[in-house]
């Protein structure tokens, strides 16, 4: 998110060509997408661990 804001600020503060601005925005968006994907993977792993723990608790109560 921060890199996207940086790209926007850079584009607004300098006289970049349209192509340069688009490349900058595209790069920032790609970085943002990669960060979101990593975060989603971490969330999935955490949820899998939570599910395992809950299953263990249920099994102990049987």
Short mmCIF file of C-alpha atoms in Angstrom, two decimals, residues 22-56:
data_model
loop_
_atom_site.label_atom_id
_atom_site.label_comp_id
_atom_site.label_asym_id
_atom_site.label_seq_id
_atom_site.Cartn_x
_atom_site.Cartn_y
_atom_site.Cartn_z
CA UNK A 22 1.81 3.76 -15.99
CA UNK A 23 4.91 1.61 -15.42
CA UNK A 24 5.28 3.07 -11.95
CA UNK A 25 1.64 2.40 -11.07
CA UNK A 26 1.80 -1.12 -12.54
CA UNK A 27 4.92 -1.90 -10.53
CA UNK A 28 3.34 -0.59 -7.33
CA UNK A 29 0.21 -2.65 -7.95
CA UNK A 30 2.25 -5.80 -8.60
CA UNK A 31 4.10 -5.29 -5.31
CA UNK A 32 0.81 -4.78 -3.53
CA UNK A 33 -0.66 -7.94 -5.05
CA UNK A 34 2.38 -9.99 -3.99
CA UNK A 35 2.10 -8.64 -0.44
CA UNK A 36 -1.61 -9.49 -0.32
CA UNK A 37 -0.91 -13.01 -1.60
CA UNK A 38 1.70 -13.57 1.12
CA UNK A 39 -0.71 -12.27 3.74
CA UNK A 40 -3.45 -14.59 2.47
CA UNK A 41 -1.09 -17.58 2.64
CA UNK A 42 -0.16 -16.72 6.22
CA UNK A 43 -3.84 -16.37 7.13
CA UNK A 44 -4.60 -19.78 5.60
CA UNK A 45 -1.76 -21.40 7.56
CA UNK A 46 -2.99 -19.80 10.78
CA UNK A 47 -6.55 -20.97 10.12
CA UNK A 48 -5.30 -24.50 9.43
CA UNK A 49 -3.52 -24.49 12.79
CA UNK A 50 -6.64 -23.23 14.51
CA UNK A 51 -8.69 -25.99 12.90
CA UNK A 52 -6.18 -28.63 13.99
CA UNK A 53 -6.31 -27.36 17.57
CA UNK A 54 -10.10 -27.33 17.58
CA UNK A 55 -10.17 -30.87 16.20
CA UNK A 56 -7.80 -31.99 18.94
#
